[in-house]
Coordinates of C-alpha atoms and ligand atoms in Angstrom, one line a residue:
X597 CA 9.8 6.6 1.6
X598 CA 10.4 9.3 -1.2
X599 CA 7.6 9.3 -3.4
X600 CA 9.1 9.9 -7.2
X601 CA 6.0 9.7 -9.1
X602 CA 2.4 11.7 -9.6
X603 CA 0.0 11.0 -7.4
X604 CA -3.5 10.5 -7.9
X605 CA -5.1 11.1 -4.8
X606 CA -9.2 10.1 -4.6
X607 CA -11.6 10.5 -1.6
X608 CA -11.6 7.8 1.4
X609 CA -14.1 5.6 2.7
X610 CA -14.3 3.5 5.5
X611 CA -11.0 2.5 6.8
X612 CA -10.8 -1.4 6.1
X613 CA -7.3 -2.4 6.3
X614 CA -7.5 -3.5 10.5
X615 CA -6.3 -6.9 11.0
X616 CA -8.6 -9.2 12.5
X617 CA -8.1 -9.3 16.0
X618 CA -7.1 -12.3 18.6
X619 CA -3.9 -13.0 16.1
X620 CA -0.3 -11.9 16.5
X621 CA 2.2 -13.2 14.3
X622 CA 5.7 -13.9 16.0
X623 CA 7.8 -15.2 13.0
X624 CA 7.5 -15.7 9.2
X625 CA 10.1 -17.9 7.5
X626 CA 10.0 -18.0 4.0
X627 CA 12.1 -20.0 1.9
X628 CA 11.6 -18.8 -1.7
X629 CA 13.5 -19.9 -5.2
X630 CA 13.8 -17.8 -7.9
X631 CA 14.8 -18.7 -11.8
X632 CA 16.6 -16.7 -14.6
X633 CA 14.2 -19.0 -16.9
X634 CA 10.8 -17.9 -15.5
X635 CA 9.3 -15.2 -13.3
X636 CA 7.6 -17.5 -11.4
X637 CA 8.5 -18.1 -7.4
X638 CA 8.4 -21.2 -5.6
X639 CA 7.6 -20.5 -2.1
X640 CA 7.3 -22.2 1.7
X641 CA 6.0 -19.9 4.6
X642 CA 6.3 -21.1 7.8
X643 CA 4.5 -18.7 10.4
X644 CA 4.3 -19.1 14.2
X645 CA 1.8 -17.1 15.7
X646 CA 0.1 -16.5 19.2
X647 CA -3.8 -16.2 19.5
X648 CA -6.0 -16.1 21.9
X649 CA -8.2 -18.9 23.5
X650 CA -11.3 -18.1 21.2
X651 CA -9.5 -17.7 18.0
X652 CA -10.0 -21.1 16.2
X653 CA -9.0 -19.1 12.2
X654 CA -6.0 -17.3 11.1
X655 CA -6.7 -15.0 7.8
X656 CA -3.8 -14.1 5.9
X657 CA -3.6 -12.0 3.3
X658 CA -1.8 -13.5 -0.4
X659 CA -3.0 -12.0 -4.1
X660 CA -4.7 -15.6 -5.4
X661 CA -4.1 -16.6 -9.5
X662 CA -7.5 -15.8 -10.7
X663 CA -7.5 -16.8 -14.3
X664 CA -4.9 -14.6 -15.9
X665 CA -0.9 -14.9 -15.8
X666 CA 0.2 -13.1 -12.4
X667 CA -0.9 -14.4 -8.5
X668 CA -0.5 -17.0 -6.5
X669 CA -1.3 -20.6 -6.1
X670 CA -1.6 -22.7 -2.8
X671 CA -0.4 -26.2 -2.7
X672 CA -0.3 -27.4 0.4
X673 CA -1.4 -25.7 3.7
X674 CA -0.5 -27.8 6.6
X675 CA 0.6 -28.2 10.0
X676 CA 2.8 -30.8 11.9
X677 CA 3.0 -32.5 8.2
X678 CA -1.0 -33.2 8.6
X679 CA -3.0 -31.2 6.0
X680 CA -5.5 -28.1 7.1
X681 CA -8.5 -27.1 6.0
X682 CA -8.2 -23.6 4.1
X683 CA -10.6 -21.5 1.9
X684 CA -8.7 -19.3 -1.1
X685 CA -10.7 -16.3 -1.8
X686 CA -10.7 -12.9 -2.0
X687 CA -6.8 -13.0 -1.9
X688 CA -7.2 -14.2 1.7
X689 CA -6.6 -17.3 3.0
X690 CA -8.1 -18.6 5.6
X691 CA -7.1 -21.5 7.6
X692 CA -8.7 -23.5 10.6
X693 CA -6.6 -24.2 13.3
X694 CA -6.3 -27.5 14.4
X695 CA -7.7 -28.2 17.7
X696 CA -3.8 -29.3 19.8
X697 CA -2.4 -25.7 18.2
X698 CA 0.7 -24.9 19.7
X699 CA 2.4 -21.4 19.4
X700 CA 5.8 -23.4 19.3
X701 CA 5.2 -25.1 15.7
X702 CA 4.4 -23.3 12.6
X703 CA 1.4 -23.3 10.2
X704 CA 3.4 -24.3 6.3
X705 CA 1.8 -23.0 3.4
X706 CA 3.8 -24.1 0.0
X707 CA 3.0 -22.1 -3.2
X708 CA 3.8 -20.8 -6.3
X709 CA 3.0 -18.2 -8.8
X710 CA 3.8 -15.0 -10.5
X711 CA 3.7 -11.8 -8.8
X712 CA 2.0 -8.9 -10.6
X713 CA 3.5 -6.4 -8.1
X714 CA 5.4 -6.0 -4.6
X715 CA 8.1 -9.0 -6.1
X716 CA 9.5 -6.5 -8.8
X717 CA 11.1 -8.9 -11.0
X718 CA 12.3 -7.0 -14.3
X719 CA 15.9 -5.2 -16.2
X720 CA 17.9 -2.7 -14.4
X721 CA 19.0 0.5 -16.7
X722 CA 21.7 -1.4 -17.8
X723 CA 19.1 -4.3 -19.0
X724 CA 20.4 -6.7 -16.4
X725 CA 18.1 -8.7 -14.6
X726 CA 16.9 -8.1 -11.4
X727 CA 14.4 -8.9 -8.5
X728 CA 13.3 -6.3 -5.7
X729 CA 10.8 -6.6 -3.2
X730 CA 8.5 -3.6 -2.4
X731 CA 6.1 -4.1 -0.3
X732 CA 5.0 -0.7 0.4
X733 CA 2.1 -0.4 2.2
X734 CA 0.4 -3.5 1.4
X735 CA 2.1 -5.4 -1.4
X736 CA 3.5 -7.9 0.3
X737 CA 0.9 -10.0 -0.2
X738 CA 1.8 -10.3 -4.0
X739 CA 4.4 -12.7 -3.0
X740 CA 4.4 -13.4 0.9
X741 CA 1.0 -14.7 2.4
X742 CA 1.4 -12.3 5.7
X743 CA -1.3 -10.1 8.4
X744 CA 0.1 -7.5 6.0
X745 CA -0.4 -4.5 8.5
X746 CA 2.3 -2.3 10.2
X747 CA 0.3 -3.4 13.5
X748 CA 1.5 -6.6 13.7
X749 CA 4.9 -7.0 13.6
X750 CA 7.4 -10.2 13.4
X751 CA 10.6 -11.4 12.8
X752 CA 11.5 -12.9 9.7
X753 CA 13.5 -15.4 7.7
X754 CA 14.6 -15.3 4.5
X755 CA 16.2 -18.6 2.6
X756 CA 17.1 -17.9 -1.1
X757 CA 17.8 -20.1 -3.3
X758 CA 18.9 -18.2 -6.8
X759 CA 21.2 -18.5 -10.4
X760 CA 24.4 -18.2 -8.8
X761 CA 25.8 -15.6 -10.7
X762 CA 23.3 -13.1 -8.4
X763 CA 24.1 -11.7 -4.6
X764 CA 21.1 -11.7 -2.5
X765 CA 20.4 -8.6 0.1
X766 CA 17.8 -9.2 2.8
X767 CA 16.3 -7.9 6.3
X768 CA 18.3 -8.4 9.5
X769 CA 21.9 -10.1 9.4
X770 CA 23.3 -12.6 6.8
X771 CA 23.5 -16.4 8.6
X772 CA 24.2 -18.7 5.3
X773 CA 25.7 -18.0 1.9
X774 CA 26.4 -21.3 0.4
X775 CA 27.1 -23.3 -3.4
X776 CA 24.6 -25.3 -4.4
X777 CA 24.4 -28.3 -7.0
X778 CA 23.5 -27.2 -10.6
X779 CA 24.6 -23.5 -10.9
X780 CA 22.7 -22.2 -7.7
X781 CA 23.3 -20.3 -4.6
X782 CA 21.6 -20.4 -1.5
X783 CA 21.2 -16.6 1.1
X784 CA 20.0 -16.9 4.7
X785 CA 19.0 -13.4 5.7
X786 CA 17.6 -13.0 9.2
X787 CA 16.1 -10.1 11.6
X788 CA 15.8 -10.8 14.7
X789 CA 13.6 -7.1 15.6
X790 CA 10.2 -7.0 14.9
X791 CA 9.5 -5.2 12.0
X792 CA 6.3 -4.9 9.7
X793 CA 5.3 -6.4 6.5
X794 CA 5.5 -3.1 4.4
X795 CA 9.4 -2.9 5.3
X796 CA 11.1 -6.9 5.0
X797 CA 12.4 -7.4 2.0
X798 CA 15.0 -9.1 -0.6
X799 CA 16.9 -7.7 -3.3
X800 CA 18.0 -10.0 -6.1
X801 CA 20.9 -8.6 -8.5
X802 CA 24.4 -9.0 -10.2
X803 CA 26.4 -6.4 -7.1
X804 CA 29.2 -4.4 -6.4
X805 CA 29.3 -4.9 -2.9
X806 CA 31.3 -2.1 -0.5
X807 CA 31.9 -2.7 3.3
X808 CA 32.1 0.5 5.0
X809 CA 32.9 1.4 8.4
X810 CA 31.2 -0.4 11.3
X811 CA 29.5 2.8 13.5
X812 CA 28.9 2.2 16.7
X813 CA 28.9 -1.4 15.8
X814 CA 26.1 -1.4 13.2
X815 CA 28.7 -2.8 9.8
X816 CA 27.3 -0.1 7.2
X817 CA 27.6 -1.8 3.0
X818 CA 26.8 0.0 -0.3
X819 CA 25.4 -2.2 -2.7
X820 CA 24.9 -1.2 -6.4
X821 CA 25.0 -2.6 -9.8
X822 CA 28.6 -3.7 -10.7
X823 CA 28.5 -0.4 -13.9
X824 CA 27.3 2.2 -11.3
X825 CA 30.3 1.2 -9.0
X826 CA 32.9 3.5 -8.3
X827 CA 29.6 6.8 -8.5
X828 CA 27.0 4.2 -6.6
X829 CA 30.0 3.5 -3.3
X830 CA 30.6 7.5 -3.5
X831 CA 27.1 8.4 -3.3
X832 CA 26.2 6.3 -0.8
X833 CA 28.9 6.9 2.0
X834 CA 27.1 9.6 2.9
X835 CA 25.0 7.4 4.9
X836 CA 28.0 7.3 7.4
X837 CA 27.2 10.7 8.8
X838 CA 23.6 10.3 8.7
X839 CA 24.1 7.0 11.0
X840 CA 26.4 9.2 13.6
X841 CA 23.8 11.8 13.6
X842 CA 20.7 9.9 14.0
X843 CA 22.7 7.3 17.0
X844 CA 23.9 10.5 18.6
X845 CA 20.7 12.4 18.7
X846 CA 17.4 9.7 19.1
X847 CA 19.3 6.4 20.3
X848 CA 20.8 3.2 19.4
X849 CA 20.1 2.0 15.7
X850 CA 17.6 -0.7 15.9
X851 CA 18.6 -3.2 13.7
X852 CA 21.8 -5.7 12.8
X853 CA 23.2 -3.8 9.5
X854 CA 22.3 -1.0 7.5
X855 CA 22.9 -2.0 3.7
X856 CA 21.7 1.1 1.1
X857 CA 21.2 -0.5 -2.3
X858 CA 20.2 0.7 -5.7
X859 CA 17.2 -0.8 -6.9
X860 CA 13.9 -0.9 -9.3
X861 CA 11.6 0.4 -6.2
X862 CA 8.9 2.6 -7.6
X863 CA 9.6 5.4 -5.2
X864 CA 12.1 7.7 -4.9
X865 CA 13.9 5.5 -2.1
X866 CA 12.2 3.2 0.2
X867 CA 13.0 2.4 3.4
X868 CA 13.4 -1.1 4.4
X869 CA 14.5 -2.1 7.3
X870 CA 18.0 -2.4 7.6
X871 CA 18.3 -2.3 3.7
X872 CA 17.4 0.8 2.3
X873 CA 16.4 0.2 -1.2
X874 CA 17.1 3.4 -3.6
X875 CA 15.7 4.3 -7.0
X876 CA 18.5 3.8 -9.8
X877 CA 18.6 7.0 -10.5
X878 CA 19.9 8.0 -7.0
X879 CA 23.4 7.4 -7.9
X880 CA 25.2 9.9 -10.1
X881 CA 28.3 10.5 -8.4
X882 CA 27.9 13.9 -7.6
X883 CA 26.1 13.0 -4.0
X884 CA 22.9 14.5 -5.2
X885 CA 20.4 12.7 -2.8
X886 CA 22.0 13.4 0.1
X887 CA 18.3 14.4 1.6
X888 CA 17.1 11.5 0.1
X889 CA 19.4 8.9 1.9
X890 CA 19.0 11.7 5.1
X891 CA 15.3 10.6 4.6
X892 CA 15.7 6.7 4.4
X893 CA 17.5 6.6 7.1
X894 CA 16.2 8.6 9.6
X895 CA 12.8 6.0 8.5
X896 CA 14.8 3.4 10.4
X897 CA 14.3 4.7 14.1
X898 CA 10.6 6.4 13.0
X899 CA 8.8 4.0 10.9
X900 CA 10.4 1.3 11.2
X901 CA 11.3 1.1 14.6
X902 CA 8.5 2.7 15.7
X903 CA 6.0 2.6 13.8
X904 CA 2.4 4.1 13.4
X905 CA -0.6 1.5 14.6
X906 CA -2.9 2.3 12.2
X907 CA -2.7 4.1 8.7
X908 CA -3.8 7.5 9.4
X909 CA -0.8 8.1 11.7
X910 CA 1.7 7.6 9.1
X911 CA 3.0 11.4 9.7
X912 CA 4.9 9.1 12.4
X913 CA 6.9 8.2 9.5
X914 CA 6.9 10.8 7.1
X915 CA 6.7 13.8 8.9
X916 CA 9.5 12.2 11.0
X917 CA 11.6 11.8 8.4
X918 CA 11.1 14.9 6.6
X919 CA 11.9 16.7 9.6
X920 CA 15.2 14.8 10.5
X921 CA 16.2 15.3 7.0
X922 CA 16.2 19.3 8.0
X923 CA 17.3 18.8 11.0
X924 CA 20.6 16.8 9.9
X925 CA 21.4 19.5 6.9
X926 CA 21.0 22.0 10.0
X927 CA 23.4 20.1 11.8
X928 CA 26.2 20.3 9.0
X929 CA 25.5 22.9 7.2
X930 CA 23.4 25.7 10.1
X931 CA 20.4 26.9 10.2
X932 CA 20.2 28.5 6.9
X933 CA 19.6 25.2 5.5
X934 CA 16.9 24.3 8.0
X935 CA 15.1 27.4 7.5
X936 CA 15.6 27.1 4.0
X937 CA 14.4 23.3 3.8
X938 CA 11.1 24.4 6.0
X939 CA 10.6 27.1 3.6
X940 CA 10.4 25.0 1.1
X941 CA 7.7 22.6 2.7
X942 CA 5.8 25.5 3.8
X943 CA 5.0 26.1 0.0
X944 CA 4.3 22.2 -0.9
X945 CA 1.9 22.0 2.5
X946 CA 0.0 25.3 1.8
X947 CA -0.6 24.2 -2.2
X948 CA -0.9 20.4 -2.5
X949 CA -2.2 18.7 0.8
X950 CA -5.1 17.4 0.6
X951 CA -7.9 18.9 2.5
X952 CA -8.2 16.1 5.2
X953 CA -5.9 17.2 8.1
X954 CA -2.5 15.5 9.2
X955 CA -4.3 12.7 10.7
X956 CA -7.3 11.9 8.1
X957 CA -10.7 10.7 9.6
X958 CA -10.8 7.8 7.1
X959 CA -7.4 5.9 5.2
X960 CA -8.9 4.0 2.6
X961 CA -6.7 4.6 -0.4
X962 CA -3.3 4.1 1.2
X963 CA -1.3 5.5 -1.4
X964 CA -3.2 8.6 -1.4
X965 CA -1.6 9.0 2.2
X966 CA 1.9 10.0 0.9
X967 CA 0.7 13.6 0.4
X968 CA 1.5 16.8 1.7
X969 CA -0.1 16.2 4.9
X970 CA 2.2 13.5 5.9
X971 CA 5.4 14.8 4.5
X972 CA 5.9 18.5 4.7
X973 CA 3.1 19.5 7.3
X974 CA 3.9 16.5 9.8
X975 CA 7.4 17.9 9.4
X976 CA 6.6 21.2 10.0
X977 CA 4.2 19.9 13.1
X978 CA 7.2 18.7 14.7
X979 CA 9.1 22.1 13.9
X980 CA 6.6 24.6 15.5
X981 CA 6.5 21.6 18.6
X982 CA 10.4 22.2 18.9
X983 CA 9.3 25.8 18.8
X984 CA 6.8 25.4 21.5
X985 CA 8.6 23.9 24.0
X986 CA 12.0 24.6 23.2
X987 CA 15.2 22.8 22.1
X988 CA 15.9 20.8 24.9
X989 CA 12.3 19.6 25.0
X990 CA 12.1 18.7 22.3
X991 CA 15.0 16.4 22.1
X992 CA 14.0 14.9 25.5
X993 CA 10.4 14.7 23.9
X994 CA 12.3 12.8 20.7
X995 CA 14.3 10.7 22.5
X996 CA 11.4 9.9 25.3
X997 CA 9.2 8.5 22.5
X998 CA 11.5 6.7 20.4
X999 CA 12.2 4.7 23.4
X1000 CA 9.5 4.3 24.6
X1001 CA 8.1 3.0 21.1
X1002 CA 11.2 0.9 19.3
X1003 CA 10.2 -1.9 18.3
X1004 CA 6.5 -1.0 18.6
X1005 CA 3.6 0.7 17.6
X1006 CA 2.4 4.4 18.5
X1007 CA -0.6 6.6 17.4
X1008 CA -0.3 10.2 17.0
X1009 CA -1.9 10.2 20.6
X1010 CA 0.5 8.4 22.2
X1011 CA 3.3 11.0 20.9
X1012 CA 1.3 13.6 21.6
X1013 CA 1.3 12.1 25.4
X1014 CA 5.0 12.1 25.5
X1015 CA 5.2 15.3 24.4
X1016 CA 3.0 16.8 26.9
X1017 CA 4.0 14.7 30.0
X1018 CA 7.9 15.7 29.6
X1019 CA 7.2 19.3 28.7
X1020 CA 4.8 20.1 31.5
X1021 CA 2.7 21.6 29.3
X1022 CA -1.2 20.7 27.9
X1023 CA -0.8 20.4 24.1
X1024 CA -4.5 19.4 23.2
X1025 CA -5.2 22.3 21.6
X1026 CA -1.6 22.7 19.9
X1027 CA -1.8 18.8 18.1
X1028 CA -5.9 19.2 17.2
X1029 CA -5.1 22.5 15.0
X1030 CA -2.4 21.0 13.6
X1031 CA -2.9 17.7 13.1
X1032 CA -7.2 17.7 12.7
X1033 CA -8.0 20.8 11.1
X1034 CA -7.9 20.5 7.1
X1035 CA -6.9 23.9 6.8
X1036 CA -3.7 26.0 7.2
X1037 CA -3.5 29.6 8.5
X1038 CA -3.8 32.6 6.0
X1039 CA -2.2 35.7 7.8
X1040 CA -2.7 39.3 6.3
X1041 CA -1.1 42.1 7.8
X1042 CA -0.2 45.7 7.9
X1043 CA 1.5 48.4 9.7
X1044 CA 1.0 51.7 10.6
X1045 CA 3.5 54.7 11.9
X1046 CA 2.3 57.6 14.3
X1047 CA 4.7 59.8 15.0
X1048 CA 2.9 62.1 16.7
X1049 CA 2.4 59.7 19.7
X1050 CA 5.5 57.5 18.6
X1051 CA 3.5 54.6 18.1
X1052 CA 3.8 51.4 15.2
X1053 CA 0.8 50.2 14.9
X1054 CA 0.8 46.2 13.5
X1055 CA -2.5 44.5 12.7
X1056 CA -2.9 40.9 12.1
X1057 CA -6.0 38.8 10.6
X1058 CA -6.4 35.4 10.2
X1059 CA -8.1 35.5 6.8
X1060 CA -9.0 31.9 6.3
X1061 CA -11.9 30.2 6.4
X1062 CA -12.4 28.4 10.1
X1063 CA -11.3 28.6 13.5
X1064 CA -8.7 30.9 13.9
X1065 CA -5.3 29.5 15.1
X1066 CA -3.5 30.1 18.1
X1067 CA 0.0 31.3 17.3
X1068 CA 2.9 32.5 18.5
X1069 CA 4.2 35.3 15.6
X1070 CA 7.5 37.1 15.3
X1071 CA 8.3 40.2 13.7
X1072 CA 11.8 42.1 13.2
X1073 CA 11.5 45.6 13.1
X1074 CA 14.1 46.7 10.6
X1075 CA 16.1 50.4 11.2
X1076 CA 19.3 50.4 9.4
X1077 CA 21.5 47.9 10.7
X1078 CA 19.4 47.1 13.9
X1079 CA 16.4 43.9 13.6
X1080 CA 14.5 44.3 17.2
X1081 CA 12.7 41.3 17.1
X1082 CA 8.9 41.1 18.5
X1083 CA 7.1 38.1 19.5
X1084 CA 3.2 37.9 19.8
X1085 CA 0.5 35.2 20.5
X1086 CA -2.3 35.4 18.6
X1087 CA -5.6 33.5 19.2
X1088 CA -7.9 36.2 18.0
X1089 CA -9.0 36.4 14.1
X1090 CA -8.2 40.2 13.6
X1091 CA -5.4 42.0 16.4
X1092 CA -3.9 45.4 16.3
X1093 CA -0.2 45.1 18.3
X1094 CA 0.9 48.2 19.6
X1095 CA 4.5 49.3 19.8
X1096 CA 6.1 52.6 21.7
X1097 CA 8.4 53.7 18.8
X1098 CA 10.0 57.1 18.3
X1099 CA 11.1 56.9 14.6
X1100 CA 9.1 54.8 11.5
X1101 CA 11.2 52.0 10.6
X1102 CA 12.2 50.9 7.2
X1103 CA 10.7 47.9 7.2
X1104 CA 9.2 44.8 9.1
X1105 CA 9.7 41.1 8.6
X1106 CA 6.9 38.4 9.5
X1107 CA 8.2 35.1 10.7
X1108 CA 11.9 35.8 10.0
X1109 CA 12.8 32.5 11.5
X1110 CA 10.5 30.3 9.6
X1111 CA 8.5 29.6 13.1
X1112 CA 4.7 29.4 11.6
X1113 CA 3.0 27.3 9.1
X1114 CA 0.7 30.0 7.6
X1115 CA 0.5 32.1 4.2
X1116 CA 1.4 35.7 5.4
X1117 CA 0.2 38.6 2.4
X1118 CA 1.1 41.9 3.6
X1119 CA -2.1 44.5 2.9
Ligands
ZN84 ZN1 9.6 8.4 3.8

């Protein structure tokens, strides 16, 4: 996602968000009902799962009604129609499965409640009401009792039942939209790919609904509130281009439709699958968040698709799609706009990340994780890879993992293997200084002329605190209209690079290309 807001961002502990193991859940349907008159939701789950032999409980994760308004309450937990027995507490419930389990029928839990959060239920900017789920990371358990971890994936079912005057956008493929008696309409929204909690959704709202082109068979739809129209259906075309791009460069798009919709998400866009849910303020008919939707959407092939295993890898996500968002706006508009993009990450991941590394030792606080770290430095991780290895490397290293991993989970070691097994090379050393050290490089420099024995004399030291890195630096050596570019590795703290030169030049440029995530402060 796109993170519109301030955030606070507090020390970790213990990571404790692990699933239990033994349980993988293969299919949630929820049937759910919503009401103009109240904000509460009547729900049904039904959830078939696989466990192994020894696994006699399934824990699932659902925010419990604990004396104030908000949360939700269980009314019946059963299975084949017989009752279960359950504990409620904690905001997890915990069932026993019966002793003739069978993967092929489905544990039912009916409830009912108010949710406090990840069920946004409120008034659009034009005071009309509206219901959006966002779950991001973990909130779907404010209205879905799920294993609400990006680890174990499912497909899902959703059946709506809402006032009739709404539409109803959901994950995966629309099977049902019928009337109903007494002014209510009934959605059937289902995904048949795997996806995590954090990413299946509904949106529930009064919409003006565009069909766009199908691309490469995936049908592509605009969806926005009926007074943003004829701005909302003109921003959001762009997505058209962003869908060729992506298809053309990773792989297939991995799910049945892509629908981009303006919503009351907290972030600044949010990427669920195969409806993209925007902030409001994303449409202003002038095409303003054309990285934004660049962003979203390249979340659907790395995120979605596939996804990180575990917390701390989430630069599998954002660093991803940071870095397609530059690479697309290279595509169009050259490589100024990459360069300039990376520039401007460079600043936000040398003055706000966090001083835990890429990949953090600990991911307690999950919405300290969208930080600078995941965003701009994962993207620039991926930038100096592409530098490393090369262009057509680093495609086949793109395209070899995304493959490898739809529909799946990866850690940052698994990419990591990808990359080094299809560029030949060992890249230990490259990923641990860049994905495990909490630091960035500082680079100060100067240069010296001799004419006497035609000599430019450039020194290089790595200033900061720590290891030194080992990097590959770039110079241009500027004499009237001629750059001569120089390229260096550099693995010591301090080096002197020696040049044969005849005359002084006029000036030099470090890192003209915007190769190297360091600070560079010429002495
Ligand atoms: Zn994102």
């Amino acid at each position: 996602m796109v993170v519109s807001f301030c955030l606070h961002i507090s020390s970790s502990a213990q990571s404790k968000w692990l699933p239990e193991p033994g349980i993988d859940i293969q299919h949630y349907e929820f049937s759910l009902e919503f009401f103009d008159e109240a904000d509460a939701l009547f729900g049904k789950a039904q959830i078939f799962l696989e466990r192994e032999s020894d696994i006699n409980e399934l824990k699932l994760d659902l925010i419990k009604k604990e004396g104030g308004k908000s949360g939700m309450e269980l009314k019946t937990v059963t299975y084949s129609s017989s009752p279960l027995t359950y504990t409620f507490e904690n905001d997890v419930i915990s069932i026993g499965l019966p002793a003739n389990f069978d993967s092929e029928k489905p544990i039912e839990i009916e409830y009912e409640g108010i949710p406090a959060d990840g069920m946004i239920i409120s008034k659009n900017k034009h005071g009309d009401r509206t219901f959006f789920g966002d779950n991001w990371p973990n909130r779907a358990r404010h209205w879905l009792p799920v294993v609400d971890h990006p680890s174990d994936k499912a497909t899902v079912a959703f059946k709506v039942i809402v006032p009739e005057k709404y539409q109803v956008v959901g994950t995966g493929s629309l099977r049902e939209e019928s009337d109903l008696d007494n002014n209510r309409r009934y959605y059937h929204w289902e995904s048949e790919a795997q996806i995590a909690t954090k990413v299946m959704v509904i949106g529930i709202a009064e919409f003006a609904i565009q069909y766009l082109s199908t691309r490469q068979g995936i049908p592509l739809s605009s969806w926005v509130y009926p007074q943003d129209r004829e701005a909302g259906f003109y921003d959001y075309a762009l997505a058209e281009e962003v869908l060729d791009f992506m298809i053309e460069k990773v792989g297939p798009y991995p799910f049945e439709k892509l629908a981009n919709v303006q919503s009351k998400t907290k972030f600044g866009g949010m990427e669920n699958a195969s409806n993209i849910f925007y902030m409001e303020a994303s449409v202003d008919g002038k095409r303003s968040s054309e990285g934004l939707i660049a962003h979203e959407v390249a979340h659907q092939w790395f995120g979605n698709s596939a996804s990180e295993s575990d917390w701390q890898h989430i630069w599998l996500s954002e660093g991803f799609a940071t870095y397609f968002t530059a690479l697309f706006l290279e595509d169009k508009y050259g490589f100024e706009a990459l360069q300039k993009s990376m520039d401007e990450n460079r600043i936000t991941a040398l003055t706000r990340a966090p001083a835990t590394g890429v990949v953090p030792q600990n991911a307690d606080n999950l919405m300290a994780l969208l930080n600078a770290n995941s965003y701009q430095k994962g993207g620039w991780v991926l930038h100096m890879l592409r530098t490393k290895v090369g262009d057509e490397k680093f495609w086949q290293i793109i395209r070899s993992y995304y493959s490898k991993y739809a529909g799946k989970n990866a850690s940052s070691s698994d990419f990591q293997a990808v990359a080094e097994k299809i560029s030949g090379k060992k890249l230990d050393n490259f990923f641990t200084q860049w994905l495990r050290r909490p630091y960035n490089p500082a680079i100060s420099w100067s240069y010296s002329f001799d004419a006497a024995k035609g000599e430019l004399s450039l020194n290089c030291t790595q200033t900061h605190e720590g290891e030194p890195f080992d990097l590959d630096l770039e110079f241009d050596i500027v004499q009237g209209e001629i750059k001569a570019r120089k390229s260096f590795r550099m693995i010591e703290k301090s080096r002197n690079f020696v040049i044969p030169m005849k005359k002084a030049p006029e000036s030099i440029v470090i890192d003209p290309d915007s190769r190297v995530l360091a600070s560079f402060s010429k002495k």
